[in-house]
Amino acid sequence: MTENPRLSPGDTAPAFTLPDADGKPVSLADYRGRKVIVYFYPAASTPGCTKEACDFRDNLAELDGAGIDVVGISPDKPAKLAKFRDNEQLTFPLLSDPDREVLTVWGAFGEKMMYGKKITGVIRSTFLVDEEGKIAVAQYNVRATGHVAKLRRDLSV
């Protein structure tokens, strides 16, 4: 299995500008001066991705209180993201990366094992980017369920 380049704590977070669910551009630079969780997920409205997004939604007040914003990125088109956001009452930006360029640069797209088979796809990943734009936490192959609670424990939030 070929290994994607992976980001590590201390690396500069790769810059991006992607459309949100309404087609408005959102950049990583918009969050400079605040911490931001950038998480990558395979597909809006699927069971695991819905659980993960709702966990972030349900913990948003505590994360915000700790000075941490949340942004989700998937290969879905903005229209699908808008439907997902509205159906699940998500209150943080969901960004569209249909060309998978940002996913790839962040090491969140490539070969992975799924049900014992090698496939190419989105690698569920979560990063904490600090106020200066550096990676503070890099987690690959995270589980959809229980992930946000573990992240909060790790961050003491």
mmCIF file of C-alpha atoms in Angstrom:
data_model
loop_
_atom_site.group_PDB
_atom_site.id
_atom_site.type_symbol
_atom_site.label_atom_id
_atom_site.label_comp_id
_atom_site.label_asym_id
_atom_site.label_seq_id
_atom_site.Cartn_x
_atom_site.Cartn_y
_atom_site.Cartn_z
ATOM 1 C CA MET A 1 0.000 0.000 0.000
ATOM 2 C CA THR A 2 1.498 3.357 -0.964
ATOM 3 C CA GLU A 3 1.679 5.820 1.875
ATOM 4 C CA ASN A 4 0.341 9.325 1.447
ATOM 5 C CA PRO A 5 2.424 12.158 2.821
ATOM 6 C CA ARG A 6 1.021 12.734 6.288
ATOM 7 C CA LEU A 7 0.983 15.933 8.294
ATOM 8 C CA SER A 8 2.498 16.003 11.770
ATOM 9 C CA PRO A 9 2.346 18.409 14.699
ATOM 10 C CA GLY A 10 4.545 21.418 13.968
ATOM 11 C CA ASP A 11 3.954 21.309 10.191
ATOM 12 C CA THR A 12 2.442 24.361 8.542
ATOM 13 C CA ALA A 13 -1.184 23.602 7.699
ATOM 14 C CA PRO A 14 -1.630 23.613 3.905
ATOM 15 C CA ALA A 15 -3.631 26.655 2.794
ATOM 16 C CA PHE A 16 -6.991 26.190 1.131
ATOM 17 C CA THR A 17 -9.970 28.109 -0.172
ATOM 18 C CA LEU A 18 -13.060 26.003 -0.875
ATOM 19 C CA PRO A 19 -16.753 26.724 -1.412
ATOM 20 C CA ASP A 20 -19.078 26.143 1.521
ATOM 21 C CA ALA A 21 -22.589 24.669 1.319
ATOM 22 C CA ASP A 22 -23.851 27.996 -0.086
ATOM 23 C CA GLY A 23 -21.006 28.313 -2.606
ATOM 24 C CA LYS A 24 -19.223 31.052 -0.634
ATOM 25 C CA PRO A 25 -15.424 30.731 -0.454
ATOM 26 C CA VAL A 26 -13.937 29.847 2.934
ATOM 27 C CA SER A 27 -10.172 29.907 3.516
ATOM 28 C CA LEU A 28 -8.017 28.471 6.243
ATOM 29 C CA ALA A 29 -6.571 31.996 6.517
ATOM 30 C CA ASP A 30 -10.015 33.172 7.715
ATOM 31 C CA TYR A 31 -9.270 31.388 11.009
ATOM 32 C CA ARG A 32 -5.835 32.900 11.640
ATOM 33 C CA GLY A 33 -5.642 34.007 15.278
ATOM 34 C CA ARG A 34 -8.027 31.243 16.446
ATOM 35 C CA LYS A 35 -7.667 27.515 16.730
ATOM 36 C CA VAL A 36 -9.662 25.497 14.212
ATOM 37 C CA ILE A 37 -10.471 21.816 13.904
ATOM 38 C CA VAL A 38 -10.349 20.784 10.258
ATOM 39 C CA TYR A 39 -11.883 17.377 9.748
ATOM 40 C CA PHE A 40 -12.213 15.324 6.589
ATOM 41 C CA TYR A 41 -15.053 12.868 6.057
ATOM 42 C CA PRO A 42 -16.023 10.613 3.129
ATOM 43 C CA ALA A 43 -19.634 11.542 2.316
ATOM 44 C CA ALA A 44 -22.422 13.745 3.643
ATOM 45 C CA SER A 45 -25.604 12.041 4.881
ATOM 46 C CA THR A 46 -24.029 8.605 5.364
ATOM 47 C CA PRO A 47 -24.479 7.030 8.831
ATOM 48 C CA GLY A 48 -20.901 7.423 10.111
ATOM 49 C CA CYS A 49 -20.404 10.900 8.696
ATOM 50 C CA THR A 50 -23.765 12.023 10.075
ATOM 51 C CA LYS A 51 -22.841 10.718 13.536
ATOM 52 C CA GLU A 52 -19.470 12.494 13.423
ATOM 53 C CA ALA A 53 -20.959 15.798 12.184
ATOM 54 C CA CYS A 54 -23.708 15.704 14.834
ATOM 55 C CA ASP A 55 -21.084 15.006 17.524
ATOM 56 C CA PHE A 56 -19.190 18.118 16.434
ATOM 57 C CA ARG A 57 -22.477 20.082 16.367
ATOM 58 C CA ASP A 58 -23.410 18.897 19.864
ATOM 59 C CA ASN A 59 -19.978 19.866 21.247
ATOM 60 C CA LEU A 60 -19.651 23.154 19.383
ATOM 61 C CA ALA A 61 -20.464 25.387 22.376
ATOM 62 C CA GLU A 62 -17.708 23.819 24.490
ATOM 63 C CA LEU A 63 -15.214 23.943 21.633
ATOM 64 C CA ASP A 64 -16.126 27.557 20.860
ATOM 65 C CA GLY A 65 -15.744 28.390 24.554
ATOM 66 C CA ALA A 66 -12.202 27.035 24.337
ATOM 67 C CA GLY A 67 -11.526 29.254 21.305
ATOM 68 C CA ILE A 68 -11.786 26.423 18.764
ATOM 69 C CA ASP A 69 -13.778 26.633 15.520
ATOM 70 C CA VAL A 70 -14.773 23.601 13.417
ATOM 71 C CA VAL A 71 -14.723 23.091 9.638
ATOM 72 C CA GLY A 72 -15.697 19.870 7.838
ATOM 73 C CA ILE A 73 -14.413 18.997 4.359
ATOM 74 C CA SER A 74 -15.654 16.285 1.991
ATOM 75 C CA PRO A 75 -15.700 15.646 -1.763
ATOM 76 C CA ASP A 76 -19.449 16.395 -1.859
ATOM 77 C CA LYS A 77 -20.818 19.215 -4.018
ATOM 78 C CA PRO A 78 -22.194 22.324 -2.220
ATOM 79 C CA ALA A 79 -25.846 21.386 -2.915
ATOM 80 C CA LYS A 80 -25.425 18.037 -1.135
ATOM 81 C CA LEU A 81 -23.631 19.792 1.747
ATOM 82 C CA ALA A 82 -26.492 22.303 2.057
ATOM 83 C CA LYS A 83 -29.032 19.491 2.311
ATOM 84 C CA PHE A 84 -26.858 17.686 4.906
ATOM 85 C CA ARG A 85 -26.407 20.911 6.904
ATOM 86 C CA ASP A 86 -30.124 21.676 6.866
ATOM 87 C CA ASN A 87 -31.267 18.109 7.632
ATOM 88 C CA GLU A 88 -28.878 17.770 10.590
ATOM 89 C CA GLN A 89 -29.025 21.435 11.726
ATOM 90 C CA LEU A 90 -25.249 21.775 11.452
ATOM 91 C CA THR A 91 -23.988 25.198 12.466
ATOM 92 C CA PHE A 92 -20.371 25.068 11.295
ATOM 93 C CA PRO A 93 -19.008 25.355 7.740
ATOM 94 C CA LEU A 94 -19.012 22.305 5.479
ATOM 95 C CA LEU A 95 -16.629 22.746 2.561
ATOM 96 C CA SER A 96 -16.665 21.096 -0.854
ATOM 97 C CA ASP A 97 -13.501 19.550 -2.342
ATOM 98 C CA PRO A 98 -14.827 17.555 -5.331
ATOM 99 C CA ASP A 99 -11.384 17.444 -7.001
ATOM 100 C CA ARG A 100 -9.925 16.059 -3.744
ATOM 101 C CA GLU A 101 -6.943 18.417 -4.041
ATOM 102 C CA VAL A 102 -7.133 19.658 -0.444
ATOM 103 C CA LEU A 103 -7.909 16.160 0.838
ATOM 104 C CA THR A 104 -4.784 14.872 -0.928
ATOM 105 C CA VAL A 105 -2.458 17.649 0.289
ATOM 106 C CA TRP A 106 -3.603 17.037 3.870
ATOM 107 C CA GLY A 107 -3.001 13.277 3.488
ATOM 108 C CA ALA A 108 -6.727 12.546 3.839
ATOM 109 C CA PHE A 109 -7.204 10.872 0.455
ATOM 110 C CA GLY A 110 -5.495 7.741 -0.800
ATOM 111 C CA GLU A 111 -5.279 4.030 -0.296
ATOM 112 C CA LYS A 112 -6.940 2.592 2.776
ATOM 113 C CA MET A 113 -8.317 -0.698 3.992
ATOM 114 C CA MET A 114 -12.094 -1.035 4.095
ATOM 115 C CA TYR A 115 -13.763 -4.302 5.038
ATOM 116 C CA GLY A 116 -10.483 -6.095 4.391
ATOM 117 C CA LYS A 117 -10.053 -4.672 0.883
ATOM 118 C CA LYS A 118 -7.603 -2.083 -0.341
ATOM 119 C CA ILE A 119 -9.480 0.880 -1.832
ATOM 120 C CA THR A 120 -8.743 4.495 -2.714
ATOM 121 C CA GLY A 121 -10.895 7.007 -0.898
ATOM 122 C CA VAL A 122 -11.234 9.592 1.825
ATOM 123 C CA ILE A 123 -9.302 8.763 4.984
ATOM 124 C CA ARG A 124 -11.370 10.049 7.921
ATOM 125 C CA SER A 125 -8.937 12.505 9.523
ATOM 126 C CA THR A 126 -8.986 15.325 12.056
ATOM 127 C CA PHE A 127 -6.529 18.145 12.641
ATOM 128 C CA LEU A 128 -6.234 20.956 15.133
ATOM 129 C CA VAL A 129 -4.623 24.010 13.562
ATOM 130 C CA ASP A 130 -3.260 26.559 16.034
ATOM 131 C CA GLU A 131 -3.566 30.354 15.931
ATOM 132 C CA GLU A 132 -0.416 30.642 13.790
ATOM 133 C CA GLY A 133 -1.551 28.116 11.184
ATOM 134 C CA LYS A 134 0.555 25.196 12.438
ATOM 135 C CA ILE A 135 -0.719 21.649 12.911
ATOM 136 C CA ALA A 136 -1.119 21.032 16.659
ATOM 137 C CA VAL A 137 -2.873 17.646 16.389
ATOM 138 C CA ALA A 138 -2.970 15.270 13.401
ATOM 139 C CA GLN A 139 -5.173 12.178 13.594
ATOM 140 C CA TYR A 140 -5.692 9.777 10.693
ATOM 141 C CA ASN A 141 -8.105 6.848 10.369
ATOM 142 C CA VAL A 142 -10.282 8.121 13.211
ATOM 143 C CA ARG A 143 -13.556 6.438 14.115
ATOM 144 C CA ALA A 144 -16.759 8.334 13.423
ATOM 145 C CA THR A 145 -18.330 7.327 16.735
ATOM 146 C CA GLY A 146 -16.758 8.596 19.960
ATOM 147 C CA HIS A 147 -14.103 10.554 18.117
ATOM 148 C CA VAL A 148 -15.222 14.021 19.244
ATOM 149 C CA ALA A 149 -15.393 12.974 22.915
ATOM 150 C CA LYS A 150 -11.847 11.587 22.704
ATOM 151 C CA LEU A 151 -10.651 14.749 20.973
ATOM 152 C CA ARG A 152 -12.186 16.875 23.735
ATOM 153 C CA ARG A 153 -10.447 14.746 26.370
ATOM 154 C CA ASP A 154 -7.126 15.033 24.516
ATOM 155 C CA LEU A 155 -7.547 18.831 24.296
ATOM 156 C CA SER A 156 -8.899 19.166 27.881
ATOM 157 C CA VAL A 157 -12.047 20.877 26.565
#
